[in-house]
Tab-separated table of C-alpha atoms and ligand atoms in Angstrom:
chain	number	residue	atom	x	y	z
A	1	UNK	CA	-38.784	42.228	-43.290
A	2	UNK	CA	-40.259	41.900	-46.818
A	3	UNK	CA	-43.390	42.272	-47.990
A	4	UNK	CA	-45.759	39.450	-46.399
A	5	UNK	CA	-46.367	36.872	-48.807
A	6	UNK	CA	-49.835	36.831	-50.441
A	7	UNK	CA	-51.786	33.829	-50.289
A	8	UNK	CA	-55.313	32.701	-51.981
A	9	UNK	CA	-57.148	30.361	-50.024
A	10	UNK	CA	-59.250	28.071	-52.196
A	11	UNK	CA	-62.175	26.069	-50.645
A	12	UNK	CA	-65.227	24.454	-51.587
A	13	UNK	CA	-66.988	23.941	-47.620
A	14	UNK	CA	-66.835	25.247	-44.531
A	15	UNK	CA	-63.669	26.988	-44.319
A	16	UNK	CA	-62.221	26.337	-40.581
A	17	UNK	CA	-58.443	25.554	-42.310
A	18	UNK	CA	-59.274	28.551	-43.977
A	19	UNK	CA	-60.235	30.442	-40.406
A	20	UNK	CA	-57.185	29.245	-38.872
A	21	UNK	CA	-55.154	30.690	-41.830
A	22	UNK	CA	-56.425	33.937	-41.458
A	23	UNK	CA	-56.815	33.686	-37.315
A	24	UNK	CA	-52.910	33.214	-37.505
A	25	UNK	CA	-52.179	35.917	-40.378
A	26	UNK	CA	-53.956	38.651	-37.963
A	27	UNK	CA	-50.476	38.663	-36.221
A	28	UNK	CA	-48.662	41.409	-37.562
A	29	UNK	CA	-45.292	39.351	-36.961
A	30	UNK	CA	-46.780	36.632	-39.200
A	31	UNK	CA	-45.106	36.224	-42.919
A	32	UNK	CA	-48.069	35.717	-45.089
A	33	UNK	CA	-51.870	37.553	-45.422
A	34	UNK	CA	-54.735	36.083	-47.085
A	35	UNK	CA	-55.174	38.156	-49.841
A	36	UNK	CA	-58.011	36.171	-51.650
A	37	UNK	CA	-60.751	33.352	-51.174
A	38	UNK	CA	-61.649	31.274	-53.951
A	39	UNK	CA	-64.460	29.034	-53.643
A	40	UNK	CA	-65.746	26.299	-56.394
A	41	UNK	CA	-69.073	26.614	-54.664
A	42	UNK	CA	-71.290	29.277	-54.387
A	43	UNK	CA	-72.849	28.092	-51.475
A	44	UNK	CA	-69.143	27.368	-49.357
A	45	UNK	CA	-69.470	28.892	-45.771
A	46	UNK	CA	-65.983	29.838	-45.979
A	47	UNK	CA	-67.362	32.711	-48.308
A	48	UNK	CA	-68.638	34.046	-44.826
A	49	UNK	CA	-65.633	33.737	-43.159
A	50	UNK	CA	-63.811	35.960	-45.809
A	51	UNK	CA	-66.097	38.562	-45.995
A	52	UNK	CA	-66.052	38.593	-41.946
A	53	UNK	CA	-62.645	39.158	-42.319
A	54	UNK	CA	-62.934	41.829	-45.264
A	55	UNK	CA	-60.964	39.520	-47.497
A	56	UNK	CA	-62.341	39.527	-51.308
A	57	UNK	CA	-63.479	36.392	-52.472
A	58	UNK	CA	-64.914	34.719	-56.101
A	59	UNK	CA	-66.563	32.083	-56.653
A	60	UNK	CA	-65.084	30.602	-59.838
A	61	UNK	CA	-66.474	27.656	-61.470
A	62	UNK	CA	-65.708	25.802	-64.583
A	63	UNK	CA	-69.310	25.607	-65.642
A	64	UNK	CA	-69.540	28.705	-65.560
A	65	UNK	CA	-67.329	29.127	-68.658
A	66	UNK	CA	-67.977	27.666	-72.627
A	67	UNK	CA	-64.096	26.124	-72.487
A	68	UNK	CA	-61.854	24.932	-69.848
A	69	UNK	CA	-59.426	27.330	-71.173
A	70	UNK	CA	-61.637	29.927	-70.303
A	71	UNK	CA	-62.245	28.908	-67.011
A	72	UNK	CA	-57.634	28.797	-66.859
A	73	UNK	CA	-57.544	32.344	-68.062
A	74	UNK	CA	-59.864	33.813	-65.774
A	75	UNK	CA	-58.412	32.216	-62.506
A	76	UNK	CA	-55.052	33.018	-63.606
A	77	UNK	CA	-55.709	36.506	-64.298
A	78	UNK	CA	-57.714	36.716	-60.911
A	79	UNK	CA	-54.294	35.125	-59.088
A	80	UNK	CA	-52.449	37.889	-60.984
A	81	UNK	CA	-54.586	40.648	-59.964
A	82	UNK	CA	-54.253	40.110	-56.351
A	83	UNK	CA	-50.589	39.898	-56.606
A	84	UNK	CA	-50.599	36.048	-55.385
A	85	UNK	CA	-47.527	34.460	-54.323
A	86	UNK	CA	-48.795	31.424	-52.756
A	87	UNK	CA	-51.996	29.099	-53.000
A	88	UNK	CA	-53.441	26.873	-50.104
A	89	UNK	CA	-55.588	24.589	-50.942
A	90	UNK	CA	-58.081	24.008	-48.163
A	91	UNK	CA	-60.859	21.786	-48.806
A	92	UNK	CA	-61.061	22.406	-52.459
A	93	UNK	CA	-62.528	19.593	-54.112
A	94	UNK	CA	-61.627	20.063	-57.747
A	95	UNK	CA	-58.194	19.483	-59.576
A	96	UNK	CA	-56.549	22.733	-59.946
A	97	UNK	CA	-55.544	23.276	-63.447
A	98	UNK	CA	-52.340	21.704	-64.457
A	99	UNK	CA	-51.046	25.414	-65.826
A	100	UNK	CA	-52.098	26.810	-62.460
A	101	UNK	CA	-49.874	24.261	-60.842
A	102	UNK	CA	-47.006	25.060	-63.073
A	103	UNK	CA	-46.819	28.485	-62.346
A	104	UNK	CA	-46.767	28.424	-58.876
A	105	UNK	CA	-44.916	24.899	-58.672
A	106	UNK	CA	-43.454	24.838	-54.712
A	107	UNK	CA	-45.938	27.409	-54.027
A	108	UNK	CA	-49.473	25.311	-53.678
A	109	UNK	CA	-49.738	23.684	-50.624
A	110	UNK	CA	-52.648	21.198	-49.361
A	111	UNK	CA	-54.090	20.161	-46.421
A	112	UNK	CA	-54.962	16.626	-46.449
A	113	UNK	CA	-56.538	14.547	-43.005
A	114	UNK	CA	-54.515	11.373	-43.271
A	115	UNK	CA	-50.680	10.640	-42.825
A	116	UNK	CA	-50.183	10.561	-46.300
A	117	UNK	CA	-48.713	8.601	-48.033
A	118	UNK	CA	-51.272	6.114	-47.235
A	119	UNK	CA	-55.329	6.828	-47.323
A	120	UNK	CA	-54.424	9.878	-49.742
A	121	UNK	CA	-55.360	9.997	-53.443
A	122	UNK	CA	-58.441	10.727	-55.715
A	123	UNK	CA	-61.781	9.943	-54.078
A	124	UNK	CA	-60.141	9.822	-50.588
A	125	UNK	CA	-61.773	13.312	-49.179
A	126	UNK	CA	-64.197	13.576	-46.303
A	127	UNK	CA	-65.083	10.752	-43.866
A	128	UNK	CA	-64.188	8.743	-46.138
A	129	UNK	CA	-60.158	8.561	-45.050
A	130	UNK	CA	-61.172	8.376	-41.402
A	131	UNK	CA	-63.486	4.897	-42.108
A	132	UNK	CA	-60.507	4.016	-44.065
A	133	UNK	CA	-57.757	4.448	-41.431
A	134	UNK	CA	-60.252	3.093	-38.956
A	135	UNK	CA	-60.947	-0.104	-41.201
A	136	UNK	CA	-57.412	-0.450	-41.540
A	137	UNK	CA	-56.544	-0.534	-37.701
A	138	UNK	CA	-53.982	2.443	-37.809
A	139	UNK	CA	-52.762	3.228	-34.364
A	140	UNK	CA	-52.155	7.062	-35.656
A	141	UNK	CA	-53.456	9.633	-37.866
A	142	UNK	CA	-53.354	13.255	-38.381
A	143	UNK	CA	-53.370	16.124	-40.659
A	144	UNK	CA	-50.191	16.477	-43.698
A	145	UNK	CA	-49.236	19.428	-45.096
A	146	UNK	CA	-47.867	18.683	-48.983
A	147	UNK	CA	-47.228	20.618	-52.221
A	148	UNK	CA	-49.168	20.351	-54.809
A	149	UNK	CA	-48.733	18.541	-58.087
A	150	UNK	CA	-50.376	17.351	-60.821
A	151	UNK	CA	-51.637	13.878	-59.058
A	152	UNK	CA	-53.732	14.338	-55.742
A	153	UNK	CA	-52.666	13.896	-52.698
A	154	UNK	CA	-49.012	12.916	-54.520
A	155	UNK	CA	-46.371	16.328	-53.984
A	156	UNK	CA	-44.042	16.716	-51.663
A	157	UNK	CA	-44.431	16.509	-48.200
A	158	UNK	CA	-44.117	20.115	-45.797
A	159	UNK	CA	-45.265	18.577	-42.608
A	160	UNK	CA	-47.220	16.395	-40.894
A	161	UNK	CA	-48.661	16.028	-37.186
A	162	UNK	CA	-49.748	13.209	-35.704
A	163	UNK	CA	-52.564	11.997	-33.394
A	164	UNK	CA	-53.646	8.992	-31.701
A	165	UNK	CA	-56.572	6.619	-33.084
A	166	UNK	CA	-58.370	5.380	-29.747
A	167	UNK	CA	-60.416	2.935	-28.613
A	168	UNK	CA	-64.267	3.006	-29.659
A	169	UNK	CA	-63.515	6.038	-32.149
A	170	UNK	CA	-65.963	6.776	-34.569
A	171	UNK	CA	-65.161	8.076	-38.233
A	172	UNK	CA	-66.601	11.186	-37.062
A	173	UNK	CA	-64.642	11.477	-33.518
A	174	UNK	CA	-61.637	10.359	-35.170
A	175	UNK	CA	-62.198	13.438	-37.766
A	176	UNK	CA	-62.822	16.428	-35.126
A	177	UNK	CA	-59.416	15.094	-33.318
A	178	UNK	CA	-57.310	15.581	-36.849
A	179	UNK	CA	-59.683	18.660	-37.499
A	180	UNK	CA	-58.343	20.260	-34.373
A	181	UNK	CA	-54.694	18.706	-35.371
A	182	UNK	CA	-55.076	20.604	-39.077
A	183	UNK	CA	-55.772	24.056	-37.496
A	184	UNK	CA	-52.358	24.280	-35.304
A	185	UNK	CA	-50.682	22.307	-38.568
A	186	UNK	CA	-51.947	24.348	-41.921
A	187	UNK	CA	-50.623	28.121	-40.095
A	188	UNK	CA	-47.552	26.250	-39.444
A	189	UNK	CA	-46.947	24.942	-42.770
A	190	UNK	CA	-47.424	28.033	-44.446
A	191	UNK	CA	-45.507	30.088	-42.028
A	192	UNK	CA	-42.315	27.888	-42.865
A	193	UNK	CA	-43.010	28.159	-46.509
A	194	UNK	CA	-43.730	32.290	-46.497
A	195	UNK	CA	-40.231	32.210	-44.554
A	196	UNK	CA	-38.268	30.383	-47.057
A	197	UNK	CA	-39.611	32.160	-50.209
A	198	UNK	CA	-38.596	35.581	-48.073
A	199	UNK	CA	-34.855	34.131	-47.583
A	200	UNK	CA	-34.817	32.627	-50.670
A	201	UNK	CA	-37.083	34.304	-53.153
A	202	UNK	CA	-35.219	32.777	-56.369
A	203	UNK	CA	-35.695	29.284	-55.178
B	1	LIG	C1	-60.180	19.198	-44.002
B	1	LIG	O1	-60.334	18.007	-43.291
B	1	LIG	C2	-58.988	19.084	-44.922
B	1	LIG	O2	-57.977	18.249	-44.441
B	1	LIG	C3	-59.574	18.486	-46.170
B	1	LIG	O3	-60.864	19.048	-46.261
B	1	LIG	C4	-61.331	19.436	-44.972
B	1	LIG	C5	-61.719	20.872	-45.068
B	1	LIG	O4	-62.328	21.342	-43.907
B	1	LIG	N1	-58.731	18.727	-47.319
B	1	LIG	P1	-62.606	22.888	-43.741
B	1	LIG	O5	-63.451	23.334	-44.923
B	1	LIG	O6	-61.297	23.601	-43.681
B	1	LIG	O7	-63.376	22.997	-42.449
C-alpha cells in the first residue's frame, strides 16, 4: 500500500470524534493517521486526547493574529508542514477559511449530528439540532458525514447512519444515541475517503 493518508483533526471541545479517529487509525491496516490536532480553543479537552496519543497539536486562533490573512498563512503553512492530505472537521466551531477549503476541496470532511439536509446550517451545533429534530417530530436521526464547502453544513454528502428517535427522549438522550452513532460513522467515512484518494490520487 501507499503511504497512509495524513489527516488534521480540528476541534474546538471535547474531542470523542476526534478519539474515535485516532482509536481506529491505531490499526496498522487502517489508510489514514492523525498527523495533527488543531484546536480554536485553548482550553478544548481534545488537546488531551492528542497529547495522550503523542500527536502534535496547536491551538490556532484568529485573535491571535493583527489580520485574517495572517491568521490564513499561518494555518496553511502549519497544514503544509505536517504534510496534510486530509482535514476532519470534528466539532470545530469556526468557518474554516475559504482558501483553506479550496486547497483541499474533496478533502475536508465534517461530522455533523443530524440527517442533513434538514436541521444542518449556521447556528445549528450542539443541543440545539437534537431540540430541533425533537420539536419537529422526526422518527430518525443520526450522525452525516459531508465535505466541506464554503456554506455550513451545505457539501456533499459521504455518509450517513441512522438511528431511531424514541419515545420520552430528551435532547440530551437523543444526543448520546447519535454520539455513539458518530463514533462507528466518522472512522468509516474517512476510511472510504483515505481509500479513494490512494486508488485515485489525481481525482
Ligand atoms: C459532535 O456531535 C459532532 O457531530 C458535532 O460536534 C460534536 C463534537 O463532539 N459537529 P466531540 O467534540 O467530538 O465529542
Amino acid at each position: 500500500m501507499k503511504r497512509k493518508i495524513r489527516v488534521a483533526v480540528f476541534i474546538s471541545g471535547g474531542g470523542t470524534n476526534l478519539q474515535s479517529l485516532i482509536d481506529s487509525a491505531a490499526d496498522p491496516e487502517y489508510p489514514a493517521e492523525i498527523a495533527l490536532v488543531v484546536s480554536s480553543k485553548r482550553t478544548a479537552y481534545g488537546l488531551e486526547r492528542a497529547k495522550a496519543a503523542s500527536i502534535p497539536s496547536k491551538v490556532l486562533r484568529k485573535k491571535d493574529f493583527d489580520a485574517d490573512a495572517q491568521f490564513v498563512s499561518a494555518a496553511v503553512e502549519l497544514l503544509h508542514s505536517h504534510e496534510i492530505d486530509v482535514i476532519c472537521l470534528a466539532g470545530y466551531l469556526k468557518l474554516v477559511p475559504e482558501e483553506i477549503v479550496r486547497e483541499f476541496r474533496h478533502r475536508i470532511l465534517n461530522i455533523h449530528p443530524a440527517l442533513l439536509p434538514d436541521f444542518g446550517g449556521e447556528g445549528m451545533y450542539g443541543m440545539r439540532v437534537h431540540e430541533a429534530v425533537l420539536a419537529a417530530k422526526a422518527r430518525e436521526s443520526g450522525p452525516t458525514v459531508h465535505f466541506v464547502d464554503e456554506i455550513y453544513d451545505h457539501g456533499n454528502i459521504l455518509m450517513q447512519s441512522k438511528v431511531p428517535v424514541l419515545e420520552g427522549d430528551t435532547p440530551e438522550k437523543l444526543q448520546r444515541r447519535v454520539l455513539e452513532a458518530e463514533h462507528k460513522l466518522y472512522p468509516q467515512a474517512l476510511k472510504k475517503l483515505a481509500l479513494d484518494l490512494i486508488t485515485t490520487p489525481n481525482s
